[in-house]
mmCIF file of C-alpha atoms and ligand atoms in Angstrom:
data_model
loop_
_atom_site.group_PDB
_atom_site.id
_atom_site.type_symbol
_atom_site.label_atom_id
_atom_site.label_comp_id
_atom_site.label_asym_id
_atom_site.label_seq_id
_atom_site.Cartn_x
_atom_site.Cartn_y
_atom_site.Cartn_z
ATOM 1 C CA MET A 1 -16.174 3.913 -13.843
ATOM 2 C CA VAL A 2 -18.293 3.297 -17.007
ATOM 3 C CA TYR A 3 -21.825 3.714 -14.515
ATOM 4 C CA ILE A 4 -20.405 6.925 -12.924
ATOM 5 C CA PHE A 5 -20.134 8.248 -16.318
ATOM 6 C CA SER A 6 -23.451 7.379 -17.589
ATOM 7 C CA VAL A 7 -25.016 8.539 -14.473
ATOM 8 C CA LEU A 8 -23.393 11.649 -14.528
ATOM 9 C CA LEU A 9 -24.023 12.454 -17.817
ATOM 10 C CA SER A 10 -27.886 11.144 -17.841
ATOM 11 C CA GLN A 11 -28.844 12.704 -14.390
ATOM 12 C CA ARG A 12 -26.570 15.499 -13.443
ATOM 13 C CA PRO A 13 -28.440 17.004 -10.836
ATOM 14 C CA PRO A 14 -29.408 20.655 -11.582
ATOM 15 C CA ASP A 15 -27.512 22.606 -8.772
ATOM 16 C CA ARG A 16 -24.145 21.898 -9.870
ATOM 17 C CA ILE A 17 -22.448 25.179 -8.759
ATOM 18 C CA HIS A 18 -20.100 26.097 -11.534
ATOM 19 C CA ARG A 19 -20.375 24.822 -15.142
ATOM 20 C CA ASN A 20 -17.109 22.487 -16.259
ATOM 21 C CA MET A 21 -16.429 22.143 -12.594
ATOM 22 C CA ASN A 22 -17.581 18.983 -10.327
ATOM 23 C CA ILE A 23 -18.731 21.028 -7.334
ATOM 24 C CA TYR A 24 -22.475 20.803 -6.309
ATOM 25 C CA LYS A 25 -24.266 22.107 -3.493
ATOM 26 C CA ALA A 26 -25.345 19.999 -0.597
ATOM 27 C CA THR A 27 -28.914 19.580 -1.233
ATOM 28 C CA ARG A 28 -30.780 16.444 -0.261
ATOM 29 C CA ALA A 29 -30.869 15.515 -3.693
ATOM 30 C CA ASN A 30 -26.962 15.788 -4.328
ATOM 31 C CA ILE A 31 -26.074 13.958 -1.125
ATOM 32 C CA GLY A 32 -28.543 11.310 -2.173
ATOM 33 C CA PHE A 33 -26.577 11.466 -5.903
ATOM 34 C CA ALA A 34 -23.328 11.101 -3.658
ATOM 35 C CA ALA A 35 -24.343 8.205 -2.106
ATOM 36 C CA ASP A 36 -25.754 6.463 -5.298
ATOM 37 C CA ILE A 37 -21.897 6.791 -6.262
ATOM 38 C CA ILE A 38 -20.248 5.433 -3.206
ATOM 39 C CA ARG A 39 -22.715 2.349 -2.904
ATOM 40 C CA GLU A 40 -21.835 1.723 -6.536
ATOM 41 C CA GLY A 41 -18.174 1.715 -5.576
ATOM 42 C CA GLY A 42 -17.023 5.213 -6.574
ATOM 43 C CA ILE A 43 -15.255 7.785 -4.715
ATOM 44 C CA VAL A 44 -16.577 11.196 -4.216
ATOM 45 C CA SER A 45 -15.203 14.716 -2.302
ATOM 46 C CA PHE A 46 -17.326 15.652 0.789
ATOM 47 C CA PRO A 47 -16.600 18.203 3.661
ATOM 48 C CA THR A 48 -16.052 17.701 7.389
ATOM 49 C CA GLU A 49 -15.827 19.813 9.812
ATOM 50 C CA THR A 50 -11.922 19.609 9.584
ATOM 51 C CA VAL A 51 -10.852 19.224 6.281
ATOM 52 C CA TYR A 52 -12.369 17.955 2.535
ATOM 53 C CA GLY A 53 -12.249 14.341 2.401
ATOM 54 C CA LEU A 54 -11.815 11.815 -0.451
ATOM 55 C CA GLY A 55 -14.491 8.703 0.532
ATOM 56 C CA ALA A 56 -15.302 5.325 -0.806
ATOM 57 C CA ASP A 57 -17.285 2.548 0.748
ATOM 58 C CA ILE A 58 -14.669 0.844 3.371
ATOM 59 C CA PHE A 59 -15.977 -2.448 2.489
ATOM 60 C CA ASN A 60 -15.472 -2.407 -0.854
ATOM 61 C CA PRO A 61 -11.555 -3.156 -1.220
ATOM 62 C CA GLU A 62 -11.962 -1.926 -5.341
ATOM 63 C CA ALA A 63 -13.884 1.309 -4.685
ATOM 64 C CA VAL A 64 -10.824 1.712 -1.811
ATOM 65 C CA VAL A 65 -8.018 1.419 -4.587
ATOM 66 C CA LYS A 66 -9.758 4.151 -6.373
ATOM 67 C CA ILE A 67 -8.737 6.833 -3.245
ATOM 68 C CA PHE A 68 -5.018 5.725 -3.547
ATOM 69 C CA ALA A 69 -4.877 5.891 -7.531
ATOM 70 C CA ALA A 70 -6.544 9.538 -7.541
ATOM 71 C CA LYS A 71 -4.458 10.733 -4.479
ATOM 72 C CA GLU A 72 -1.084 9.021 -5.781
ATOM 73 C CA ARG A 73 -1.261 7.828 -2.146
ATOM 74 C CA PRO A 74 1.173 4.978 -1.022
ATOM 75 C CA PHE A 75 -0.965 2.129 0.066
ATOM 76 C CA PHE A 76 1.344 1.892 3.286
ATOM 77 C CA ASP A 77 -0.581 4.989 4.413
ATOM 78 C CA PRO A 78 -4.040 3.460 5.946
ATOM 79 C CA LEU A 79 -7.434 5.333 5.699
ATOM 80 C CA ILE A 80 -9.717 6.840 8.657
ATOM 81 C CA ALA A 81 -13.111 5.161 8.397
ATOM 82 C CA HIS A 82 -16.089 7.944 8.900
ATOM 83 C CA ILE A 83 -19.159 6.724 10.609
ATOM 84 C CA ALA A 84 -22.628 8.720 11.480
ATOM 85 C CA GLU A 85 -23.034 7.461 14.830
ATOM 86 C CA PRO A 86 -21.039 5.946 17.576
ATOM 87 C CA GLU A 87 -22.830 2.500 17.025
ATOM 88 C CA GLY A 88 -21.149 2.677 13.777
ATOM 89 C CA LEU A 89 -17.582 1.206 15.556
ATOM 90 C CA HIS A 90 -19.447 -1.901 16.103
ATOM 91 C CA ASP A 91 -19.296 -2.694 12.225
ATOM 92 C CA LEU A 92 -15.521 -2.046 12.326
ATOM 93 C CA THR A 93 -13.637 -2.564 15.578
ATOM 94 C CA GLU A 94 -13.561 -5.866 17.696
ATOM 95 C CA LEU A 95 -12.341 -4.400 21.494
ATOM 96 C CA HIS A 96 -13.905 -1.464 23.234
ATOM 97 C CA PRO A 97 -11.986 -0.459 26.422
ATOM 98 C CA ALA A 98 -14.358 1.955 28.661
ATOM 99 C CA MET A 99 -12.317 4.412 27.701
ATOM 100 C CA VAL A 100 -13.599 4.339 24.184
ATOM 101 C CA SER A 101 -16.999 5.193 25.066
ATOM 102 C CA ARG A 102 -15.804 8.098 27.535
ATOM 103 C CA LEU A 103 -13.892 9.841 24.620
ATOM 104 C CA ALA A 104 -16.453 8.891 22.270
ATOM 105 C CA GLU A 105 -19.354 10.670 24.285
ATOM 106 C CA LYS A 106 -17.353 13.821 25.562
ATOM 107 C CA PHE A 107 -15.710 14.380 21.714
ATOM 108 C CA TRP A 108 -17.733 12.786 19.184
ATOM 109 C CA PRO A 109 -19.267 14.215 16.475
ATOM 110 C CA GLY A 110 -15.838 15.740 16.144
ATOM 111 C CA PRO A 111 -12.072 16.152 15.224
ATOM 112 C CA LEU A 112 -11.019 12.751 17.241
ATOM 113 C CA THR A 113 -9.539 9.704 15.892
ATOM 114 C CA MET A 114 -9.524 6.737 17.926
ATOM 115 C CA VAL A 115 -7.273 3.664 16.361
ATOM 116 C CA LEU A 116 -8.532 0.526 17.464
ATOM 117 C CA PRO A 117 -8.400 -3.563 16.823
ATOM 118 C CA LYS A 118 -9.892 -4.180 13.528
ATOM 119 C CA LYS A 119 -12.785 -6.561 12.341
ATOM 120 C CA SER A 120 -11.314 -9.205 9.804
ATOM 121 C CA SER A 121 -14.246 -7.725 7.707
ATOM 122 C CA VAL A 122 -12.646 -4.266 7.233
ATOM 123 C CA PRO A 123 -10.463 -4.669 3.940
ATOM 124 C CA ASP A 124 -6.567 -4.847 4.322
ATOM 125 C CA ILE A 125 -6.470 -2.044 1.798
ATOM 126 C CA ALA A 126 -8.212 0.434 4.004
ATOM 127 C CA THR A 127 -5.693 -0.185 6.687
ATOM 128 C CA SER A 128 -2.695 -1.072 5.039
ATOM 129 C CA GLY A 129 -2.285 -4.539 6.452
ATOM 130 C CA LEU A 130 -2.690 -2.748 10.265
ATOM 131 C CA PRO A 131 -4.633 -5.125 12.588
ATOM 132 C CA THR A 132 -6.027 -1.912 13.625
ATOM 133 C CA VAL A 133 -8.739 0.964 12.240
ATOM 134 C CA ALA A 134 -8.578 4.712 12.806
ATOM 135 C CA VAL A 135 -12.296 5.656 13.113
ATOM 136 C CA ARG A 136 -13.738 8.958 13.461
ATOM 137 C CA MET A 137 -17.351 10.445 13.477
ATOM 138 C CA PRO A 138 -17.374 13.542 12.110
ATOM 139 C CA ASP A 139 -19.392 16.921 13.312
ATOM 140 C CA HIS A 140 -20.496 18.206 9.820
ATOM 141 C CA PRO A 141 -24.230 17.660 9.125
ATOM 142 C CA VAL A 142 -23.334 16.929 5.338
ATOM 143 C CA ALA A 143 -20.583 14.503 6.055
ATOM 144 C CA ARG A 144 -23.046 12.385 8.265
ATOM 145 C CA GLU A 145 -26.201 12.769 5.853
ATOM 146 C CA LEU A 146 -23.820 11.357 3.157
ATOM 147 C CA ILE A 147 -22.508 8.085 5.682
ATOM 148 C CA ARG A 148 -26.238 7.481 6.356
ATOM 149 C CA VAL A 149 -27.686 7.482 3.273
ATOM 150 C CA SER A 150 -24.699 5.522 1.662
ATOM 151 C CA GLY A 151 -25.477 2.633 4.727
ATOM 152 C CA THR A 152 -21.671 2.032 5.131
ATOM 153 C CA ALA A 153 -18.691 3.635 7.017
ATOM 154 C CA ILE A 154 -17.046 5.820 4.271
ATOM 155 C CA ALA A 155 -13.174 5.633 4.532
ATOM 156 C CA ALA A 156 -11.732 8.859 3.460
ATOM 157 C CA PRO A 157 -8.143 10.693 3.639
ATOM 158 C CA SER A 158 -7.786 14.532 2.958
ATOM 159 C CA ALA A 159 -9.192 15.115 -0.623
ATOM 160 C CA ASN A 160 -5.773 16.521 -1.937
ATOM 161 C CA PRO A 161 -2.693 14.680 -4.180
ATOM 162 C CA PHE A 162 -0.289 12.739 -1.556
ATOM 163 C CA GLY A 163 2.057 15.141 0.936
ATOM 164 C CA TYR A 164 0.391 18.405 -0.677
ATOM 165 C CA LEU A 165 -1.487 20.926 1.408
ATOM 166 C CA SER A 166 -5.016 19.504 2.714
ATOM 167 C CA PRO A 167 -8.415 21.089 1.153
ATOM 168 C CA THR A 168 -10.525 23.360 3.525
ATOM 169 C CA SER A 169 -12.914 24.264 0.578
ATOM 170 C CA ALA A 170 -14.631 22.644 -2.170
ATOM 171 C CA GLU A 171 -12.643 24.994 -4.712
ATOM 172 C CA HIS A 172 -9.029 23.734 -3.025
ATOM 173 C CA VAL A 173 -10.284 20.004 -3.892
ATOM 174 C CA GLU A 174 -11.612 21.093 -7.524
ATOM 175 C CA ARG A 175 -8.016 22.761 -8.395
ATOM 176 C CA TYR A 176 -6.138 19.708 -7.257
ATOM 177 C CA LEU A 177 -8.355 16.606 -8.006
ATOM 178 C CA GLY A 178 -11.397 17.930 -9.943
ATOM 179 C CA ASP A 179 -10.131 15.786 -12.895
ATOM 180 C CA ARG A 180 -10.371 12.576 -10.966
ATOM 181 C CA ILE A 181 -13.215 13.136 -8.881
ATOM 182 C CA PRO A 182 -16.960 12.655 -10.597
ATOM 183 C CA MET A 183 -18.415 15.019 -7.611
ATOM 184 C CA ILE A 184 -17.099 17.360 -4.925
ATOM 185 C CA ILE A 185 -20.065 18.123 -2.716
ATOM 186 C CA ASP A 186 -19.830 21.801 -1.211
ATOM 187 C CA GLY A 187 -20.387 22.420 2.420
ATOM 188 C CA GLY A 188 -18.599 25.658 2.763
ATOM 189 C CA THR A 189 -15.278 26.427 4.445
ATOM 190 C CA CYS A 190 -14.304 23.781 7.016
ATOM 191 C CA THR A 191 -14.626 25.392 10.736
ATOM 192 C CA VAL A 192 -11.870 23.637 12.237
ATOM 193 C CA GLY A 193 -9.499 23.587 9.321
ATOM 194 C CA VAL A 194 -6.717 20.843 10.781
ATOM 195 C CA GLU A 195 -7.061 17.486 10.544
ATOM 196 C CA SER A 196 -8.180 15.419 13.306
ATOM 197 C CA THR A 197 -6.530 14.210 16.241
ATOM 198 C CA ILE A 198 -5.606 10.885 16.219
ATOM 199 C CA ILE A 199 -5.111 8.732 18.987
ATOM 200 C CA LYS A 200 -4.342 4.869 19.749
ATOM 201 C CA VAL A 201 -6.646 3.326 22.545
ATOM 202 C CA GLU A 202 -5.279 0.431 24.321
ATOM 203 C CA GLU A 203 -5.854 -0.971 27.683
ATOM 204 C CA GLY A 204 -4.647 1.054 29.993
ATOM 205 C CA ARG A 205 -2.908 3.689 27.977
ATOM 206 C CA THR A 206 -3.815 6.230 25.190
ATOM 207 C CA ILE A 207 -1.002 6.988 22.557
ATOM 208 C CA LEU A 208 -1.303 10.265 20.596
ATOM 209 C CA LEU A 209 -0.344 9.744 16.760
ATOM 210 C CA ARG A 210 -1.093 13.110 15.289
ATOM 211 C CA PRO A 211 -1.827 16.519 16.750
ATOM 212 C CA GLY A 212 -5.097 17.994 15.297
ATOM 213 C CA GLY A 213 -8.250 19.629 15.879
ATOM 214 C CA ILE A 214 -8.937 18.709 19.785
ATOM 215 C CA ALA A 215 -6.272 20.028 21.971
ATOM 216 C CA ILE A 216 -4.427 17.158 23.442
ATOM 217 C CA GLU A 217 -5.112 18.984 26.877
ATOM 218 C CA ASP A 218 -8.685 18.440 26.241
ATOM 219 C CA ILE A 219 -7.967 14.756 25.824
ATOM 220 C CA GLU A 220 -5.952 14.515 28.608
ATOM 221 C CA THR A 221 -8.881 15.631 30.857
ATOM 222 C CA VAL A 222 -10.548 12.166 29.700
ATOM 223 C CA THR A 223 -7.492 9.796 29.162
ATOM 224 C CA GLY A 224 -4.759 11.372 31.953
ATOM 225 C CA PRO A 225 -1.021 11.742 30.488
ATOM 226 C CA LEU A 226 -0.624 11.028 26.709
ATOM 227 C CA VAL A 227 1.997 8.976 25.297
ATOM 228 C CA HIS A 228 3.587 10.919 22.660
ATOM 229 C CA GLU A 229 4.187 9.049 19.845
ATOM 230 C CA THR A 230 4.101 11.800 16.843
ATOM 231 C CA ASN A 231 7.865 11.721 16.214
ATOM 232 C CA ASP A 232 8.222 12.605 12.377
ATOM 233 C CA THR A 233 9.989 9.230 11.472
ATOM 234 C CA ASN A 234 8.454 6.453 9.461
ATOM 235 C CA ASN A 235 6.778 5.617 12.534
ATOM 236 C CA PRO A 236 5.063 2.003 11.751
ATOM 237 C CA GLU A 237 1.926 3.186 14.267
ATOM 238 C CA ALA A 238 1.371 6.242 11.997
ATOM 239 C CA PRO A 239 2.869 5.306 8.173
ATOM 240 C CA GLY A 240 1.152 8.322 6.744
ATOM 241 C CA GLN A 241 2.917 10.771 9.279
ATOM 242 C CA LEU A 242 5.618 11.147 6.859
ATOM 243 C CA PRO A 243 8.491 14.014 7.732
ATOM 244 C CA TRP A 244 7.403 15.879 4.859
ATOM 245 C CA HIS A 245 3.764 16.009 4.751
ATOM 246 C CA TYR A 246 1.168 18.678 4.096
ATOM 247 C CA SER A 247 3.901 20.665 1.842
ATOM 248 C CA PRO A 248 2.997 23.409 -0.303
ATOM 249 C CA GLU A 249 5.267 23.586 -3.621
ATOM 250 C CA LYS A 250 7.101 26.766 -2.401
ATOM 251 C CA ARG A 251 9.967 26.392 0.008
ATOM 252 C CA LEU A 252 8.510 27.315 3.383
ATOM 253 C CA GLN A 253 10.439 28.440 6.236
ATOM 254 C CA ILE A 254 9.753 28.740 10.048
ATOM 255 C CA VAL A 255 10.773 32.035 11.676
ATOM 256 C CA PRO A 256 10.086 32.583 15.666
ATOM 257 C CA ASP A 257 9.371 35.807 15.017
ATOM 258 C CA ILE A 258 8.784 37.774 11.869
ATOM 259 C CA ASN A 259 10.725 40.868 13.730
ATOM 260 C CA ASP A 260 13.519 38.393 13.763
ATOM 261 C CA LEU A 261 14.500 38.661 9.875
ATOM 262 C CA THR A 262 17.165 41.204 9.139
ATOM 263 C CA THR A 263 17.220 40.309 5.126
ATOM 264 C CA ILE A 264 14.254 39.339 2.935
ATOM 265 C CA GLU A 265 14.373 38.381 -0.467
ATOM 266 C CA ASN A 266 12.285 40.445 -3.030
ATOM 267 C CA ASP A 267 10.350 37.011 -3.925
ATOM 268 C CA ALA A 268 9.181 36.005 -0.663
ATOM 269 C CA ALA A 269 5.505 35.974 0.988
ATOM 270 C CA PHE A 270 4.671 35.663 4.742
ATOM 271 C CA LEU A 271 2.144 34.171 7.100
ATOM 272 C CA LEU A 272 2.057 35.949 10.297
ATOM 273 C CA TYR A 273 0.404 34.571 13.485
ATOM 274 C CA LYS A 274 -1.342 37.809 14.357
ATOM 275 C CA LYS A 275 -1.438 41.499 13.267
ATOM 276 C CA LYS A 276 1.857 43.139 13.308
ATOM 277 C CA SER A 277 3.441 45.710 10.973
ATOM 278 C CA PRO A 278 7.257 45.145 11.312
ATOM 279 C CA ALA A 279 9.616 47.535 9.533
ATOM 280 C CA ILE A 280 11.244 44.354 7.541
ATOM 281 C CA LEU A 281 7.948 43.825 5.778
ATOM 282 C CA ARG A 282 7.709 47.855 4.762
ATOM 283 C CA ASN A 283 8.057 47.321 1.189
ATOM 284 C CA VAL A 284 6.472 44.194 0.949
ATOM 285 C CA PRO A 285 3.393 43.760 -1.165
ATOM 286 C CA GLU A 286 -0.006 43.589 0.850
ATOM 287 C CA ALA A 287 -0.673 40.768 -1.211
ATOM 288 C CA HIS A 288 2.365 38.768 -0.077
ATOM 289 C CA ILE A 289 1.844 38.841 3.360
ATOM 290 C CA ALA A 290 -1.200 36.689 5.229
ATOM 291 C CA LEU A 291 -2.265 36.864 8.513
ATOM 292 C CA LEU A 292 -3.483 33.611 10.663
ATOM 293 C CA SER A 293 -5.665 35.613 13.251
ATOM 294 C CA GLU A 294 -5.817 39.127 13.931
ATOM 295 C CA SER A 295 -5.893 38.687 17.633
ATOM 296 C CA GLY A 296 -3.598 35.515 17.911
ATOM 297 C CA ASP A 297 -6.321 33.273 18.635
ATOM 298 C CA LEU A 298 -5.402 29.751 17.946
ATOM 299 C CA ALA A 299 -8.375 28.190 16.772
ATOM 300 C CA GLU A 300 -8.775 31.079 14.423
ATOM 301 C CA ALA A 301 -5.362 30.464 13.217
ATOM 302 C CA ALA A 302 -5.771 26.735 12.480
ATOM 303 C CA ALA A 303 -9.204 27.169 10.881
ATOM 304 C CA ASN A 304 -6.974 29.331 8.311
ATOM 305 C CA ILE A 305 -3.891 27.841 8.198
ATOM 306 C CA PHE A 306 -4.414 25.273 4.949
ATOM 307 C CA ALA A 307 -6.314 28.309 3.190
ATOM 308 C CA LYS A 308 -3.705 30.773 3.704
ATOM 309 C CA LEU A 309 -0.930 28.362 2.562
ATOM 310 C CA HIS A 310 -2.537 27.374 -0.643
ATOM 311 C CA TYR A 311 -3.384 31.428 -1.389
ATOM 312 C CA LEU A 312 0.494 32.111 -0.690
ATOM 313 C CA ASP A 313 1.332 28.875 -2.804
ATOM 314 C CA ARG A 314 0.038 30.359 -5.728
ATOM 315 C CA LEU A 315 1.824 33.554 -5.610
ATOM 316 C CA PRO A 316 4.997 34.381 -7.696
ATOM 317 C CA VAL A 317 7.510 33.800 -4.632
ATOM 318 C CA LYS A 318 10.300 31.572 -4.068
ATOM 319 C CA THR A 319 10.051 31.596 -0.298
ATOM 320 C CA ILE A 320 7.063 31.660 2.353
ATOM 321 C CA TYR A 321 8.095 32.630 6.123
ATOM 322 C CA ALA A 322 5.796 31.170 8.340
ATOM 323 C CA GLU A 323 6.011 32.731 11.779
ATOM 324 C CA ALA A 324 6.059 30.011 14.692
ATOM 325 C CA VAL A 325 2.527 30.082 16.726
ATOM 326 C CA PRO A 326 2.648 28.961 20.378
ATOM 327 C CA GLU A 327 2.805 25.005 21.180
ATOM 328 C CA GLU A 328 -0.286 24.975 23.009
ATOM 329 C CA GLY A 329 -4.195 24.027 22.604
ATOM 330 C CA LEU A 330 -4.391 24.228 18.830
ATOM 331 C CA GLY A 331 -0.870 25.496 17.923
ATOM 332 C CA ARG A 332 0.450 22.177 18.220
ATOM 333 C CA ALA A 333 -1.379 20.874 15.198
ATOM 334 C CA ILE A 334 -0.467 24.248 13.359
ATOM 335 C CA MET A 335 3.149 23.843 14.340
ATOM 336 C CA ASP A 336 3.403 20.158 13.647
ATOM 337 C CA ARG A 337 1.799 21.065 9.853
ATOM 338 C CA LEU A 338 4.026 24.258 9.498
ATOM 339 C CA LEU A 339 7.074 21.510 10.311
ATOM 340 C CA LYS A 340 6.243 18.784 7.978
ATOM 341 C CA ALA A 341 5.763 21.831 4.986
ATOM 342 C CA SER A 342 9.366 23.091 5.619
ATOM 343 C CA LYS A 343 10.939 19.740 5.692
ATOM 344 C CA LYS A 344 10.367 18.562 2.526
ATOM 345 C CA TYR A 345 12.847 20.984 1.333
ATOM 346 C CA GLN A 346 15.475 20.304 4.025
ATOM 347 C CA SER A 347 15.295 16.770 2.959
ATOM 348 C CA GLY A 348 15.612 17.448 -0.357
ATOM 349 C CA GLU A 349 12.286 16.325 -1.634
HETATM 350 O O1 LIG B 401 -9.487 14.836 9.919
HETATM 351 C C1 LIG B 401 -9.395 13.920 9.300
HETATM 352 O O2 LIG B 401 -8.864 13.298 9.820
HETATM 353 C C2 LIG B 401 -9.397 14.148 8.059
HETATM 354 C C3 LIG B 401 -10.924 14.104 7.415
HETATM 355 C C4 LIG B 401 -11.201 13.811 6.078
HETATM 356 O O3 LIG B 401 -11.794 12.840 7.923
HETATM 357 N N1 LIG B 401 -8.855 13.149 7.564
HETATM 358 C C5 LIG B 401 -7.294 12.853 7.409
HETATM 359 O O4 LIG B 401 -6.844 11.493 6.810
HETATM 360 O O5 LIG B 401 -6.762 13.685 8.048
HETATM 361 P P1 LIG B 401 -5.547 11.505 6.283
HETATM 362 O O6 LIG B 401 -5.652 10.151 5.424
HETATM 363 O O7 LIG B 401 -5.223 12.524 5.282
HETATM 364 O O8 LIG B 401 -4.925 10.836 7.552
HETATM 365 C C6 LIG B 401 -5.069 9.723 8.078
HETATM 366 C C7 LIG B 401 -3.879 9.324 8.824
HETATM 367 C C8 LIG B 401 -2.886 8.509 8.225
HETATM 368 O O9 LIG B 401 -1.917 9.319 7.651
HETATM 369 C C9 LIG B 401 -2.346 7.803 9.523
HETATM 370 O O10 LIG B 401 -1.197 8.523 9.935
HETATM 371 C C10 LIG B 401 -3.548 7.647 10.261
HETATM 372 O O11 LIG B 401 -4.550 8.472 9.892
HETATM 373 N N2 LIG B 401 -3.718 6.537 10.466
HETATM 374 C C11 LIG B 401 -4.844 5.613 9.608
HETATM 375 N N3 LIG B 401 -5.083 4.540 10.261
HETATM 376 C C12 LIG B 401 -4.307 4.266 11.205
HETATM 377 C C13 LIG B 401 -3.847 2.981 11.714
HETATM 378 N N4 LIG B 401 -4.710 1.677 11.659
HETATM 379 N N5 LIG B 401 -2.941 2.986 12.854
HETATM 380 C C14 LIG B 401 -2.335 4.637 13.124
HETATM 381 N N6 LIG B 401 -2.292 5.315 12.307
HETATM 382 C C15 LIG B 401 -3.965 5.282 11.388
HETATM 383 MG MG1 LIG B 402 -3.878 14.212 4.539
#
């Protein structure tokens, strides 16, 4: 900590984006500077194509603890290891069923995370004591450059306080964790916008643990039918998949179609799936209505989901009504996030 402060004070790079904020442009110099922090056992936030991550050297348990502390994340929720090249798998995992290479070839770099038997050199703190480690190779030049220059695999969950909405811009990270992180690298808005799809690859079968940025249908073209284990209980296979993950502070209620609402409160906001102007919203201020995709494109809707929820969550309203999206392709990941956001209140959290 002392080291990080002294470094930041003495060598603060010139191209910090805002005064009084920890957001830095993704220049080569700044990425090198972030890599120094990682190598010295610190944490930094960096962009990926899915959401912003909060990273540390996975092989340094004391550094990994800092991630849990900054996020107030329970230690039973394991992290994802990020690698720059497929070869990085060999430092982390023991067994490579042939399926792993086929999946890596088709989907890496990209939003696919594979859970595999871990090497004993991977600290238990990063995997919550599980015998497996989750690995992904992100499709973002800044993330991969950071991993490469750091010379290690980077353990990184999403850079949000535990249980809250994931960040898809550097400003989201700054707003919620800015005072706890020495450096946030700005790589623009995340293009995929929902977290990676997580699968567990075993001999003979592949299990879906979390729907995400790669459609299940696409993965199944390689694996055949996935075994579904995404039930939103405290499933020990996916300890992070608590029923109330990804929650805004406001109450969120899913409605199949905004047109189905017959009465609405005055202090409500609305998240529409696609462009429509229902009579029920006639007197609602325009600023209280957000749209996921003009044309109903699910990839565009996924890219917008967290940014729109962050926006609506800051309005002076009590309830956010979110319209359901079709449960196909990336629509499954969107519905998974909306369902979990809505459960926080159903379960009295
Ligand atoms: O797109 C993403 O996956 C983003 C970016 C930053 O890469 N990361 C992300 O991490 O979403 P996080 O921490 O929010 O979600 C990681 C989840 C855990 O909550 C857990 O459900 C699952 O990955 N996971 C990690 N290791 C696992 C393991 N060994 N077995 C089963 N599930 C695991
Ligand atoms: Mg997360």
